[in-house]
XYZ file of N, CA, C and O in Angstrom:
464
model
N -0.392 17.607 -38.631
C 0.283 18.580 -37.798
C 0.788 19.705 -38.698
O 1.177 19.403 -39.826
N 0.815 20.947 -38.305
C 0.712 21.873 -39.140
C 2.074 22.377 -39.187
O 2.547 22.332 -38.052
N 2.883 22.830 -40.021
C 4.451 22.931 -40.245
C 5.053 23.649 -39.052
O 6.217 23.425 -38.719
N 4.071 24.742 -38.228
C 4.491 25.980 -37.057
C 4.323 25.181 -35.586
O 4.622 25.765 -34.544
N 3.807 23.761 -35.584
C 3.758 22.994 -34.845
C 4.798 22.159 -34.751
O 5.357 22.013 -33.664
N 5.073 21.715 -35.494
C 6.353 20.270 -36.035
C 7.508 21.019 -35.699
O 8.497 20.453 -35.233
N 7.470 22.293 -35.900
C 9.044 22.614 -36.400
C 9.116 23.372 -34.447
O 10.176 23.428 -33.823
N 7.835 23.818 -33.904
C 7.665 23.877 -32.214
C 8.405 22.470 -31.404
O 9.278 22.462 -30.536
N 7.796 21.507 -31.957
C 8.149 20.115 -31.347
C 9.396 19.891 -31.410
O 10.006 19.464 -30.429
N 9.974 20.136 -32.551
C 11.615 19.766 -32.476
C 12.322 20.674 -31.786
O 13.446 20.293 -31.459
N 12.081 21.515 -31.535
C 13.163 23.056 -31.159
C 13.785 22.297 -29.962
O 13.361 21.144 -29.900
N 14.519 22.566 -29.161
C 15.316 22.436 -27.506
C 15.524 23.649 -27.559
O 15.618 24.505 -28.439
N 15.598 23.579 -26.174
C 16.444 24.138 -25.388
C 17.956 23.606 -25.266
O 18.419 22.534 -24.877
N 18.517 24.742 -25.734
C 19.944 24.567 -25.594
C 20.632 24.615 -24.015
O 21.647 24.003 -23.686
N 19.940 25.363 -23.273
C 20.182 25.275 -21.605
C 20.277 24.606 -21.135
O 21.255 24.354 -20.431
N 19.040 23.782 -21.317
C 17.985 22.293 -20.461
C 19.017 21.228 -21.229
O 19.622 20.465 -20.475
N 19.275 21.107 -22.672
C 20.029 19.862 -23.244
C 21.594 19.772 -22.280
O 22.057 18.714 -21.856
N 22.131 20.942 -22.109
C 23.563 21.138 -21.572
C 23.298 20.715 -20.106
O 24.140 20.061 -19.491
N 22.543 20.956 -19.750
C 21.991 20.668 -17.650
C 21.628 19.261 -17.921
O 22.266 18.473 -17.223
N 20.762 18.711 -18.755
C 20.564 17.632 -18.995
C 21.424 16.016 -19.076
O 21.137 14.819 -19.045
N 22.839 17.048 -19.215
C 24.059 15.997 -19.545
C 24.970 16.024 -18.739
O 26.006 15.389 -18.932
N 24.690 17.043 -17.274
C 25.777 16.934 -16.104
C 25.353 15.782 -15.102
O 24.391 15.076 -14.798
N 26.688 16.038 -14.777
C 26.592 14.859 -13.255
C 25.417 15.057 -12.623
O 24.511 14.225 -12.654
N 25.353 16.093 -12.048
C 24.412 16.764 -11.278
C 22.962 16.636 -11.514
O 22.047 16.500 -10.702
N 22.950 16.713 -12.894
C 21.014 16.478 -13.417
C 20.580 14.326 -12.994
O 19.641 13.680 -12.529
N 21.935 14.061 -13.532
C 21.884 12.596 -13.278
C 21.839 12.313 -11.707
O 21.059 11.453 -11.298
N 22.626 12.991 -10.846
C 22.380 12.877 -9.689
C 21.093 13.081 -9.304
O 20.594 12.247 -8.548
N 20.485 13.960 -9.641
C 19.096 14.035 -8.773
C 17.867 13.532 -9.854
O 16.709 13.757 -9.502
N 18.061 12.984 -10.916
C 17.104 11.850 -11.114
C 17.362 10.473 -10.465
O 16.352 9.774 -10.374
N 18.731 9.841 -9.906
C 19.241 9.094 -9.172
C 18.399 9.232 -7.691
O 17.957 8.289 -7.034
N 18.336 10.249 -7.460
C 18.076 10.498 -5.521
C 16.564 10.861 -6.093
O 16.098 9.874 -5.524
N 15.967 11.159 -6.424
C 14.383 11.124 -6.967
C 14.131 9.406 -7.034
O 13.519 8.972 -6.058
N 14.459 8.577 -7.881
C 14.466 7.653 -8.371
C 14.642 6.279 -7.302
O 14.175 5.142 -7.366
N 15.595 6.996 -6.243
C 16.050 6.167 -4.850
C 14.870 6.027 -3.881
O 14.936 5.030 -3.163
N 13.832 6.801 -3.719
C 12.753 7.002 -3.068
C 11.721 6.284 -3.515
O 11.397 5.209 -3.010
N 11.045 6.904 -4.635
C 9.854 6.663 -5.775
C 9.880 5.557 -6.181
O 8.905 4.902 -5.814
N 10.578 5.038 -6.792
C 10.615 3.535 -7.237
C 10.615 2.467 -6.245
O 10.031 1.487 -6.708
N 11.121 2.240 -4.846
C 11.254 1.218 -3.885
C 9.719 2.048 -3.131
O 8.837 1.192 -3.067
N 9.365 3.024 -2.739
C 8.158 3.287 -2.030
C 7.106 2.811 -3.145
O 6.411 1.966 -2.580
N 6.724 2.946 -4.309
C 5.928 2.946 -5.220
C 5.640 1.325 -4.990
O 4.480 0.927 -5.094
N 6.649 0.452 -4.695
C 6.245 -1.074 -4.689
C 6.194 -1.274 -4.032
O 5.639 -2.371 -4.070
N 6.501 -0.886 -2.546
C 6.641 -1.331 -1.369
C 4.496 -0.976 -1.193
O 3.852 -1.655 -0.393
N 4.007 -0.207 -1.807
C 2.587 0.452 -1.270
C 1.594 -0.310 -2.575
O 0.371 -0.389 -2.452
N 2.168 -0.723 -3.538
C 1.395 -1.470 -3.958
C 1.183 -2.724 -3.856
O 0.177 -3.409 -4.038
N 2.810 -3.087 -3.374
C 2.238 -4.988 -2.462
C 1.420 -4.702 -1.665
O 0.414 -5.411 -1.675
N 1.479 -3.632 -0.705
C 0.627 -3.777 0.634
C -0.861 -3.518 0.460
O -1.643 -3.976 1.293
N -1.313 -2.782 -0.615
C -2.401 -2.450 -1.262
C -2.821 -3.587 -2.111
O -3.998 -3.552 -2.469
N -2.142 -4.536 -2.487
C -2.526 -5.949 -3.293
C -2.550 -6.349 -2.584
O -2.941 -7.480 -2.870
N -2.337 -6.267 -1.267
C -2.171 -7.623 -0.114
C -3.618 -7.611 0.643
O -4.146 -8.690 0.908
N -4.218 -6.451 0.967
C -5.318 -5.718 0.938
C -6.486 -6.423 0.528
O -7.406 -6.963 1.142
N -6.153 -6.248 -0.885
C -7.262 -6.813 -1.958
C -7.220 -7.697 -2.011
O -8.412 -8.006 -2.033
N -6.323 -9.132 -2.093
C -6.596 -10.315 -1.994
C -6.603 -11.399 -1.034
O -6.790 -12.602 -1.216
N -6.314 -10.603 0.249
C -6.919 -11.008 1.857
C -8.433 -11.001 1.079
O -9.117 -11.939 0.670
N -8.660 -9.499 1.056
C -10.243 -9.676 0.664
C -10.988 -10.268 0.324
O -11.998 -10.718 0.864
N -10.385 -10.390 -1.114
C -11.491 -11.503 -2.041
C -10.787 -13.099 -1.406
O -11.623 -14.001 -1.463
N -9.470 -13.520 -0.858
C -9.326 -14.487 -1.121
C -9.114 -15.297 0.768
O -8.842 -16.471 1.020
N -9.308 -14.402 1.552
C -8.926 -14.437 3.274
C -10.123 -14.207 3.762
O -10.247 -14.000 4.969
N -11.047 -14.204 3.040
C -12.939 -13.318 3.978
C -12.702 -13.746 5.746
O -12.859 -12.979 6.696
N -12.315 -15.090 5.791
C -12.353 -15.453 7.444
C -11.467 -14.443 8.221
O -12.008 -13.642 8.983
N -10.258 -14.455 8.068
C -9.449 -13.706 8.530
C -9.830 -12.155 8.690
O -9.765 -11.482 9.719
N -10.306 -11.704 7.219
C -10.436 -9.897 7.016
C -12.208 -9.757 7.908
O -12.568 -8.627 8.238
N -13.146 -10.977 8.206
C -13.950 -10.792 8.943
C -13.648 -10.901 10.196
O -14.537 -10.510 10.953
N -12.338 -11.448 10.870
C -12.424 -11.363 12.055
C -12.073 -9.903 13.051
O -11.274 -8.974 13.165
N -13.277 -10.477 13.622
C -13.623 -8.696 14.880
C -12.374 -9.077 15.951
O -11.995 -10.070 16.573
N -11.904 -7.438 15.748
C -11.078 -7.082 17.052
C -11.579 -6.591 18.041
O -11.398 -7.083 19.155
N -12.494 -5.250 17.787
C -12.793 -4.655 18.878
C -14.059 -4.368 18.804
O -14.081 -3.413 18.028
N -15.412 -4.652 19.205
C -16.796 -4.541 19.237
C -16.729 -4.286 17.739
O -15.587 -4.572 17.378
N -17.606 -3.791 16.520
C -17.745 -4.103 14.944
C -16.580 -3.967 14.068
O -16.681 -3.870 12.844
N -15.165 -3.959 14.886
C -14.194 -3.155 14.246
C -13.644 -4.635 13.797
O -13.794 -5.648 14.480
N -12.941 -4.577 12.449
C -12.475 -6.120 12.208
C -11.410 -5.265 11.498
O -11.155 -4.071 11.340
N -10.626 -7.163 10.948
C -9.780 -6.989 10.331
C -9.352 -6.004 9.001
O -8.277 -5.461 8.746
N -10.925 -6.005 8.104
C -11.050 -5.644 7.012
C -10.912 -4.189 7.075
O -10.293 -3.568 6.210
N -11.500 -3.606 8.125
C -12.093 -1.659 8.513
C -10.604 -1.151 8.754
O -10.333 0.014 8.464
N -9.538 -2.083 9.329
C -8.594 -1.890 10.203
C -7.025 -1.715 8.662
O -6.104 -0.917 8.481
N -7.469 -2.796 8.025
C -6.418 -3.171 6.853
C -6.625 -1.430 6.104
O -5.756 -0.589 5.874
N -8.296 -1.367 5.852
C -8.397 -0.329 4.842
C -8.200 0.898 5.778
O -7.877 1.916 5.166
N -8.326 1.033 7.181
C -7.742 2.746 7.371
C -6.099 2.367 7.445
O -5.495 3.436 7.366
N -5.394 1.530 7.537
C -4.051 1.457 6.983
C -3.813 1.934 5.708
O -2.976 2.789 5.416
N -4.533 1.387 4.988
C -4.270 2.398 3.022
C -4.010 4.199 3.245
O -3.136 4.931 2.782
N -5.509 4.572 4.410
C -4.725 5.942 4.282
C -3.751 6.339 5.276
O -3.062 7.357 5.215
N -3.741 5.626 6.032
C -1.910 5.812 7.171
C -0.827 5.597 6.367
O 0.257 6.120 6.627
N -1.040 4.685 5.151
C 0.318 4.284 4.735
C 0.285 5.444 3.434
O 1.370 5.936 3.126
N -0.631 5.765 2.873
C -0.738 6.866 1.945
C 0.094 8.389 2.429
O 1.125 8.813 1.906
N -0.701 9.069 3.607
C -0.543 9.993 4.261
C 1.269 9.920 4.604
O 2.043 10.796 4.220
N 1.681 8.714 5.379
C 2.941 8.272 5.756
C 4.187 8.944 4.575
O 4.929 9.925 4.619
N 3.926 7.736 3.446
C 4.637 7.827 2.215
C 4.851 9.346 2.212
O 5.832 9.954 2.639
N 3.362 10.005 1.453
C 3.905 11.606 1.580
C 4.691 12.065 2.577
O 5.824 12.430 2.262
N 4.414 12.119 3.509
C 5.096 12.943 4.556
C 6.812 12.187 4.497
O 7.567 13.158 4.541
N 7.372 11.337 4.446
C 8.184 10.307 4.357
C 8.914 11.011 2.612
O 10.124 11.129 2.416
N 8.164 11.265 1.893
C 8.377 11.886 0.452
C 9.220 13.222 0.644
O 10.384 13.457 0.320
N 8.255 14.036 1.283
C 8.321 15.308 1.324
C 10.046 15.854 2.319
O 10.804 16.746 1.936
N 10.266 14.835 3.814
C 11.185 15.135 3.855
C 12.134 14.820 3.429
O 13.130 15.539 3.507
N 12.143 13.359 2.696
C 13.285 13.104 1.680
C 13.856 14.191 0.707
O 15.057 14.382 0.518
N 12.653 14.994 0.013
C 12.406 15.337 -1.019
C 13.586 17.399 -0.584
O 14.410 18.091 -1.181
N 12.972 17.428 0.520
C 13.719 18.634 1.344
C 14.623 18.405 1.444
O 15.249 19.099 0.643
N 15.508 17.557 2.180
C 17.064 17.063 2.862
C 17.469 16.592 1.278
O 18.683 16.793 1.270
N 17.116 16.089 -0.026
C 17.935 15.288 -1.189
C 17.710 16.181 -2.111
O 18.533 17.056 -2.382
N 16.591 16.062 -2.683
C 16.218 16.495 -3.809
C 15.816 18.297 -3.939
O 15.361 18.568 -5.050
N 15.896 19.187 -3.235
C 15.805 20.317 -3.346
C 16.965 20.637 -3.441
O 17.281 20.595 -4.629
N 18.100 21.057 -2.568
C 19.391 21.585 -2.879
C 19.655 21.009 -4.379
O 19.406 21.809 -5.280
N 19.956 20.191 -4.621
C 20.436 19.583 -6.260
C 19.429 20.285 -7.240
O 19.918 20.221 -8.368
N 18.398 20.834 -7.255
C 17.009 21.271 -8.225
C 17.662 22.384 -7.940
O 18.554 22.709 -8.724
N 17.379 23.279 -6.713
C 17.750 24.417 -6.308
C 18.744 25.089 -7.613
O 18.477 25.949 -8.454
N 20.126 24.193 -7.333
C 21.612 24.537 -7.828
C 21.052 24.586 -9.873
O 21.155 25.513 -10.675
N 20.617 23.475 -10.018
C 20.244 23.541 -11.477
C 19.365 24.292 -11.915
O 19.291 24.670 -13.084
N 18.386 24.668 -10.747
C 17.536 25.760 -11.738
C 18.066 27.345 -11.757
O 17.671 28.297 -12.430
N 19.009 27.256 -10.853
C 19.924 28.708 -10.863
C 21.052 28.258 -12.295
O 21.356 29.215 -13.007
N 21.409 27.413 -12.537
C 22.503 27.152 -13.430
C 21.710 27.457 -14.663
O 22.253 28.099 -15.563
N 20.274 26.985 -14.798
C 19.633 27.292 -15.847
C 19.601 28.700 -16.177
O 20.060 29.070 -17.258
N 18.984 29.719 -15.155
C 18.635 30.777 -15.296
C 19.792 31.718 -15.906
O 19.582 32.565 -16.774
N 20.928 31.468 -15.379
C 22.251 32.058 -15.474
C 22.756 31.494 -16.876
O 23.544 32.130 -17.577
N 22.367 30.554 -17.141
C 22.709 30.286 -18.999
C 21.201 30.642 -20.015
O 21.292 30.846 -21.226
N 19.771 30.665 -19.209
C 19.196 31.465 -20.203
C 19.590 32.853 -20.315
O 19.237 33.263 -21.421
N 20.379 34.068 -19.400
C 20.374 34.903 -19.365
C 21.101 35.225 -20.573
O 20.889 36.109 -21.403
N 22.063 34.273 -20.507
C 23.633 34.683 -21.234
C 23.038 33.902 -23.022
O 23.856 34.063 -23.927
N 21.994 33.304 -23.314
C 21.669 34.009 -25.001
C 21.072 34.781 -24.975
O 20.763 35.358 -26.017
């Protein structure tokens, strides 16, 4: 690594380190963190649950509901209902929590890059 690189890597921001250490920055990795982490597992059990009906339930994930439509066709257009869901489920969390709190800090930022 070349010395104009290394000495790039270490620099901060003195703005971002000071925002970095309020209530407020902690708050909204908290309310980010409240969402993302419990949805993130909640969609990968159901997506493992998926896959090993599959390989390990064939009777069940073959049984027909409605003329060729079975269990299996039915589980997998759930992956993208529950995909599509999550987002939309994300997005207004993400409006009503996590924007006002970003909002406020990226104005707090701007107003302390101004001032070096």
């Amino acid at each position: 690594m070349s010395d104009e690189a290394h000495d790039q890597a270490h620099r901060h921001d003195p703005v971002y380190d000071r925002l970095h250490a309020t209530a407020e920055f902690r708050a909204l990795r908290s309310a980010y963190r409240k969402f993302v982490f419990p949805a993130t597992v909640a969609f990968l059990v159901w997506y493992l649950l998926y896959v090993f009906c599959s390989n390990w339930a064939e009777d069940f994930m073959n049984t027909k509901l409605i003329g060729n439509i079975n269990v299996a066709l039915v589980f997998g257009l759930l992956q993208f209902a529950t995909t599509f869901g999550i987002a939309y489920l994300y997005a207004n969390y993400s409006t009503k929590n996590l924007d006002p709190l970003a909002r406020k800090l990226d104005e707090e930022y701007e107003i302390g890059k101004r001032q070096l």
